[in-house]
Coordinates of C-alpha atoms and ligand atoms in Angstrom, one line a residue:
M1 CA -123.4 68.9 208.6
R2 CA -122.7 71.3 211.4
L3 CA -119.3 72.9 212.0
E4 CA -118.2 73.1 215.6
G5 CA -114.9 74.8 214.8
V6 CA -111.8 75.0 212.7
E7 CA -108.2 74.6 213.8
L8 CA -105.4 76.3 211.9
R9 CA -102.1 74.5 212.6
R10 CA -98.6 75.4 211.4
V11 CA -96.1 72.6 210.9
T12 CA -92.4 72.8 209.9
M13 CA -91.1 69.8 207.9
P14 CA -87.4 69.5 207.1
L15 CA -86.8 68.4 203.5
V16 CA -84.4 65.4 202.9
A17 CA -82.4 67.7 200.6
P18 CA -82.6 71.3 199.4
F19 CA -85.0 71.7 196.5
R20 CA -83.9 74.4 194.0
T21 CA -86.1 75.9 191.3
S22 CA -85.8 79.0 189.2
F23 CA -87.5 80.9 192.0
G24 CA -85.3 79.9 194.9
T25 CA -84.0 77.1 197.2
E26 CA -86.2 75.5 199.9
T27 CA -84.7 73.5 202.8
T28 CA -87.9 73.2 204.9
R29 CA -91.6 73.1 204.1
D30 CA -93.7 75.5 206.1
V31 CA -97.2 74.0 206.0
L32 CA -100.6 75.3 207.1
L33 CA -103.1 72.6 208.0
V34 CA -106.8 73.1 208.4
R35 CA -108.8 70.8 210.6
V36 CA -112.6 71.1 210.7
V37 CA -114.6 69.5 213.4
T38 CA -118.2 68.6 212.8
G39 CA -120.7 66.9 215.1
A40 CA -119.7 63.5 213.8
A41 CA -116.2 63.7 212.3
E42 CA -113.1 65.7 211.6
G43 CA -111.5 66.5 208.3
W44 CA -108.1 67.7 207.2
G45 CA -107.0 70.1 204.4
E46 CA -103.3 70.9 203.6
C47 CA -102.6 74.4 202.3
V48 CA -100.0 74.2 199.6
A49 CA -98.9 77.8 199.7
M50 CA -95.1 78.4 200.2
S51 CA -93.7 80.6 203.0
G52 CA -93.1 83.4 200.4
P53 CA -95.0 84.5 197.3
L54 CA -92.5 83.0 194.9
Y55 CA -94.6 80.3 193.0
S56 CA -97.8 82.4 193.1
P57 CA -99.0 85.4 195.0
E58 CA -100.1 83.3 198.0
Y59 CA -98.0 82.6 201.0
T60 CA -98.6 80.7 204.3
E61 CA -99.1 83.7 206.6
A62 CA -101.5 85.3 204.1
A63 CA -103.4 82.1 203.8
A64 CA -103.8 81.8 207.6
D65 CA -104.9 85.5 207.7
V66 CA -107.5 85.3 205.0
L67 CA -108.9 82.0 206.4
R68 CA -109.3 83.5 209.9
R69 CA -110.6 86.9 208.9
F70 CA -112.8 86.1 205.9
L71 CA -113.1 82.5 204.7
I72 CA -114.0 80.7 208.0
P73 CA -116.4 83.4 209.1
A74 CA -118.2 83.2 205.7
L75 CA -118.5 79.5 206.0
A76 CA -119.9 79.8 209.5
A77 CA -122.6 82.1 208.2
A78 CA -123.5 79.8 205.3
P79 CA -127.1 78.4 205.6
R80 CA -126.3 74.8 204.6
L81 CA -122.9 73.2 204.9
D82 CA -121.4 70.5 202.7
A83 CA -118.3 70.4 200.5
Y84 CA -120.2 71.7 197.5
A85 CA -121.4 74.7 199.4
V86 CA -117.9 75.9 200.3
G87 CA -116.9 77.3 196.9
P88 CA -120.1 79.3 196.5
A89 CA -119.9 80.6 200.1
L90 CA -116.3 81.9 199.4
T91 CA -116.9 83.4 195.9
P92 CA -117.2 87.0 197.2
F93 CA -113.5 86.8 198.1
K94 CA -111.1 87.2 195.2
G95 CA -108.2 84.9 194.7
H96 CA -106.6 83.0 197.7
R97 CA -107.3 79.7 195.9
M98 CA -104.8 77.8 198.0
A99 CA -106.5 78.9 201.2
K100 CA -109.9 78.1 199.8
A101 CA -108.7 74.7 198.7
A102 CA -107.5 73.8 202.1
L103 CA -110.8 74.7 203.8
E104 CA -112.9 73.0 201.1
T105 CA -110.7 69.8 201.3
A106 CA -111.1 69.7 205.1
V107 CA -114.9 70.0 204.8
L108 CA -115.0 67.4 202.0
D109 CA -112.8 65.0 204.1
A110 CA -115.1 65.4 207.2
E111 CA -118.2 64.8 205.1
L112 CA -116.8 61.7 203.3
R113 CA -115.6 60.3 206.7
E114 CA -119.1 60.8 208.1
Q115 CA -120.5 58.9 205.1
G116 CA -117.7 56.3 205.0
R117 CA -116.9 57.1 201.4
P118 CA -113.4 57.4 199.9
L119 CA -112.3 60.7 198.1
A120 CA -111.2 58.7 195.0
R121 CA -114.7 57.3 194.6
E122 CA -116.3 60.8 195.1
L123 CA -114.1 62.3 192.4
G124 CA -114.6 59.5 189.9
A125 CA -111.4 57.6 190.1
V126 CA -111.0 54.5 187.9
H127 CA -107.6 53.2 189.0
E128 CA -106.4 51.5 192.3
R129 CA -102.9 52.7 191.9
V130 CA -101.2 55.4 189.9
P131 CA -97.8 55.6 188.1
C132 CA -95.5 58.2 189.6
G133 CA -93.0 60.7 188.4
V134 CA -90.4 62.8 190.3
S135 CA -89.4 66.4 190.0
V136 CA -85.6 66.9 190.2
G137 CA -84.3 70.3 191.3
I138 CA -81.6 72.4 189.7
M139 CA -78.2 71.1 190.9
S140 CA -74.8 72.6 191.2
S141 CA -73.2 70.2 188.7
I142 CA -74.2 67.7 185.9
G143 CA -72.6 64.9 188.0
E144 CA -74.8 65.7 190.9
L145 CA -77.8 65.7 188.6
L146 CA -77.0 62.3 187.1
D147 CA -76.6 60.8 190.5
A148 CA -80.0 62.1 191.6
V149 CA -81.7 60.9 188.4
G150 CA -80.0 57.5 188.6
G151 CA -81.3 57.1 192.1
Y152 CA -84.9 57.9 191.2
L153 CA -84.8 55.6 188.2
E154 CA -83.4 52.9 190.5
A155 CA -86.3 53.5 192.9
G156 CA -88.7 52.9 190.0
Y157 CA -90.0 56.3 189.1
R158 CA -91.8 56.2 185.7
R159 CA -91.0 59.7 184.6
I160 CA -88.3 62.3 185.3
K161 CA -89.0 66.0 185.4
L162 CA -86.0 68.4 185.4
K163 CA -86.3 71.9 186.7
I164 CA -84.7 74.3 184.2
E165 CA -83.8 78.0 184.0
P166 CA -81.6 80.0 181.6
G167 CA -78.1 78.5 182.0
W168 CA -79.4 75.1 183.2
D169 CA -81.5 73.6 180.3
V170 CA -80.0 72.1 177.2
E171 CA -76.9 70.6 178.9
P172 CA -78.7 68.8 181.8
V173 CA -81.3 67.5 179.3
R174 CA -78.5 66.3 177.0
A175 CA -76.6 64.7 179.8
V176 CA -79.7 62.8 181.1
R177 CA -80.5 61.6 177.6
E178 CA -76.9 60.4 177.0
H179 CA -76.8 58.5 180.3
F180 CA -80.3 57.1 180.7
G181 CA -81.5 56.9 177.1
D182 CA -85.1 57.1 176.2
V183 CA -86.6 57.4 179.7
P184 CA -89.9 59.5 179.9
L185 CA -88.4 63.0 180.4
Q186 CA -89.9 66.5 180.7
V187 CA -88.8 69.9 182.0
D188 CA -90.4 72.7 184.1
A189 CA -89.2 76.3 183.9
N190 CA -91.6 77.9 186.4
T191 CA -91.9 81.1 184.2
A192 CA -88.2 81.6 183.9
Y193 CA -88.1 82.4 180.1
L194 CA -89.1 85.3 177.8
P195 CA -90.9 85.1 174.5
S196 CA -87.6 86.1 172.9
D197 CA -86.1 82.8 174.2
A198 CA -88.1 80.8 171.6
R199 CA -85.1 80.0 169.4
H200 CA -83.1 78.9 172.4
L201 CA -86.0 76.7 173.7
A202 CA -86.2 75.1 170.2
R203 CA -82.8 73.6 171.0
L204 CA -84.7 71.2 173.3
D205 CA -86.7 69.8 170.3
P206 CA -84.2 67.0 169.4
F207 CA -84.4 65.4 172.8
G208 CA -88.0 64.2 172.4
L209 CA -89.3 65.6 175.7
L210 CA -92.8 64.7 176.8
L211 CA -93.5 68.4 177.5
I212 CA -92.1 71.8 178.6
E213 CA -94.0 73.1 181.6
Q214 CA -94.7 76.9 182.1
P215 CA -91.8 78.4 180.2
L216 CA -93.3 82.0 180.3
D217 CA -95.0 84.3 182.6
E218 CA -98.3 83.0 184.1
E219 CA -100.4 85.8 182.5
D220 CA -98.8 85.2 179.0
L221 CA -101.3 82.8 177.4
L222 CA -100.7 84.4 173.9
G223 CA -97.0 84.1 174.4
H224 CA -97.3 80.4 175.1
A225 CA -99.5 80.0 172.1
E226 CA -96.9 81.7 169.9
L227 CA -94.1 79.7 171.5
A228 CA -96.0 76.5 170.8
R229 CA -95.9 77.3 167.1
R230 CA -92.1 77.7 167.2
I231 CA -91.0 74.6 169.1
S232 CA -91.9 70.9 168.7
T233 CA -91.9 70.1 172.5
P234 CA -95.5 70.2 173.7
V235 CA -96.3 73.2 175.9
C236 CA -97.9 72.3 179.3
L237 CA -99.2 75.0 181.6
D238 CA -99.0 75.0 185.4
E239 CA -99.1 78.5 187.0
S240 CA -101.4 79.9 184.2
I241 CA -104.2 77.5 184.9
T242 CA -106.1 78.8 187.9
S243 CA -109.6 77.6 187.0
A244 CA -111.7 75.6 184.5
R245 CA -112.3 78.9 182.8
T246 CA -108.6 79.6 182.3
A247 CA -108.0 76.0 181.2
A248 CA -110.7 76.4 178.5
A249 CA -109.2 79.7 177.3
A250 CA -105.6 78.3 177.2
I251 CA -106.8 75.3 175.2
T252 CA -108.8 77.4 172.8
L253 CA -105.8 79.7 172.2
G254 CA -103.4 76.9 171.6
A255 CA -101.4 77.8 174.7
A256 CA -101.7 74.4 176.3
A257 CA -101.4 71.0 174.7
I258 CA -101.2 69.4 178.1
V259 CA -102.3 70.6 181.5
N260 CA -100.8 70.2 185.0
V261 CA -103.6 70.1 187.6
K262 CA -102.7 71.2 191.1
P263 CA -105.8 71.3 193.3
G264 CA -104.4 74.0 195.6
R265 CA -103.6 76.4 192.7
V266 CA -107.2 76.1 191.3
G267 CA -109.2 76.3 194.6
G268 CA -109.7 72.7 195.5
Y269 CA -110.4 69.1 194.3
L270 CA -113.9 70.0 192.9
E271 CA -112.5 72.6 190.6
A272 CA -109.6 70.3 189.8
R273 CA -112.1 67.7 188.6
R274 CA -113.9 70.4 186.4
I275 CA -110.5 71.1 184.8
H276 CA -110.0 67.4 184.2
D277 CA -113.4 67.3 182.6
V278 CA -112.8 70.3 180.3
C279 CA -109.5 68.8 179.2
V280 CA -110.9 65.4 178.6
A281 CA -113.6 67.0 176.4
H282 CA -110.9 68.7 174.4
G283 CA -108.7 65.7 174.1
V284 CA -106.0 67.4 176.2
P285 CA -104.1 65.1 178.6
V286 CA -103.7 66.1 182.2
W287 CA -101.4 65.1 185.0
C288 CA -101.3 65.8 188.7
G289 CA -98.7 68.4 189.9
G290 CA -97.2 68.5 193.3
M291 CA -96.3 71.1 195.9
L292 CA -94.2 69.1 198.3
E293 CA -97.3 67.9 200.1
T294 CA -97.2 65.9 203.3
G295 CA -99.0 62.6 203.3
L296 CA -102.4 64.4 203.8
G297 CA -102.1 66.4 200.6
R298 CA -100.4 63.5 198.8
A299 CA -103.3 61.1 199.6
A300 CA -105.8 63.5 198.0
N301 CA -103.5 64.1 195.0
V302 CA -103.2 60.3 194.4
A303 CA -107.0 60.0 194.5
L304 CA -107.3 62.7 191.9
A305 CA -104.6 61.3 189.7
A306 CA -106.7 58.1 189.5
L307 CA -109.3 59.8 187.3
P308 CA -109.4 58.6 183.7
G309 CA -108.0 61.8 182.0
F310 CA -104.8 61.7 184.0
L311 CA -102.8 60.2 181.2
L312 CA -99.2 61.1 182.3
P313 CA -97.4 60.2 185.5
G314 CA -97.8 63.0 188.1
D315 CA -95.4 64.7 190.6
T316 CA -97.1 62.3 193.1
S317 CA -93.8 61.0 194.5
A318 CA -93.3 58.8 197.5
S319 CA -93.1 60.4 200.9
D320 CA -89.3 59.7 201.1
R321 CA -88.7 61.9 198.0
Y322 CA -89.2 64.9 200.4
Y323 CA -89.5 63.7 204.0
R324 CA -87.6 61.3 206.2
T325 CA -90.7 61.2 208.5
D326 CA -94.0 62.0 206.9
L327 CA -97.0 63.3 208.8
T328 CA -99.0 60.2 207.9
A329 CA -98.0 56.6 207.4
P330 CA -95.6 56.9 204.5
F331 CA -96.5 56.5 200.8
V332 CA -94.1 53.9 199.4
L333 CA -93.4 53.3 195.7
H334 CA -94.2 49.8 194.5
D335 CA -93.3 49.1 190.9
G336 CA -93.3 52.8 190.2
H337 CA -96.8 53.2 191.5
L338 CA -98.5 54.6 194.6
P339 CA -101.7 53.0 195.9
V340 CA -104.9 55.1 195.8
P341 CA -106.2 55.3 199.4
A342 CA -109.3 53.2 199.9
G343 CA -110.5 54.4 203.3
P344 CA -113.1 57.1 204.0
G345 CA -112.3 60.6 203.1
L346 CA -108.5 61.2 202.5
G347 CA -108.0 57.6 203.8
V348 CA -105.1 58.7 205.9
E349 CA -104.6 60.7 209.1
P350 CA -101.7 62.4 210.8
L351 CA -99.7 60.3 213.2
P352 CA -100.3 62.0 216.5
E353 CA -96.7 61.8 217.8
V354 CA -95.3 63.1 214.5
L355 CA -97.9 65.9 214.3
R356 CA -97.0 67.0 217.9
E357 CA -93.3 67.0 217.1
V358 CA -93.5 69.2 213.9
S359 CA -96.3 71.6 215.0
T360 CA -95.1 75.1 215.8
A361 CA -98.5 76.8 216.5
T362 CA -102.2 76.0 216.6
E363 CA -105.2 78.3 216.7
W364 CA -108.8 77.1 217.4
I365 CA -111.7 79.1 215.9
A366 CA -114.9 78.1 217.5
L367 CA -118.1 78.5 215.4
Ligands
NPQ501 C1 -94.0 72.9 190.1 N1 -93.5 71.5 192.2 O1 -94.5 72.0 189.5 C2 -93.8 72.8 191.6 C3 -93.1 74.0 192.2 C4 -92.6 74.0 193.5 C5 -92.8 69.3 192.6 O2 -91.8 70.7 190.9 C6 -91.8 74.4 198.5 C7 -93.2 74.3 198.3 C8 -91.0 74.4 197.4 C9 -93.7 74.2 197.0 C10 -90.7 74.2 195.0 C11 -92.6 70.6 191.8 C12 -91.5 74.3 196.1 C13 -92.9 74.2 195.9 C14 -91.3 74.1 193.7 C15 -93.4 74.1 194.7 O3 -93.9 74.0 189.6
MG502 MG1 -94.6 73.5 187.6

């Protein structure tokens, strides 16, 4: 495969409603898209970094910068190009996994399109559709939360995840349990608690949650292991899991009974599959996280979520959870499931008129 060039494109997507987490409130999604052009095809990768370094150290401008200064030039110099050569070509550069993931995904998409092969098949998917969950932001009142959760259950979502933080945890969980009974329910703290909050978090035990996601600092594997001994809710890690190696360490330490797999956070879909494999070998269930992806990233996430170790519904929600108009043909929930794309590569492409409408800048890097 020969690379002719790479396009970096910025798009601004308004969210249907503000999304509040312990690290802030987002009203629009500022996305960096990577498009690679080869002799025979083009491929797309969506960078999941946020506009500020709030979820992880990466942010959109930094991702664009490292791609243009370091990652794309390194790829251009690589002797042999296919998706499996991208990771090794980029290993000299530390971190920046979301930027690396976007570039690798674009190359993988182009390669699979050239070969007429779907991403799901390439990754080892075993399902044609996947059950979907939804992530529900922190609200200004319990009433507002119950309206939101009721709407999602009505729409068919198979699992509800509540964002929590100190001051918004036991009461919202209690209210959802009281109103909606035994629905599959989990919580996500995005690192908002301290090890000294263990006794408080144990107050969630009676509600029979599927899991608590990333209660403590991303570097605190030992703290999560200790917390897991003090609460009965299974501890799931998100931010802490940056590679198959950290997944193995977290499992061995007893810091993760369940793992959230986000391809962007770990450097791409190939590393995401390795994490899946490590977890399956240890009997640790995984599920696919979400970063408010457009249809491009969503298509790839749904393909990944169809692997056999993905035993819990993911944050692979329908397009209309976040966007009135998606970049691609919308993903629509049927019976609480999304279909795994069956076409070559990602199996979806941006709608040209929508893409033009939401794009704020493009940059072509010829190779
Ligand atoms: C999580 N996602 O699991 C993340 C965090 C998150 C679906 O809960 C803009 C872009 C806003 C990415 C807010 C979900 C975001 C974002 C939250 C990611 O931790
Ligand atoms: Mg999370």
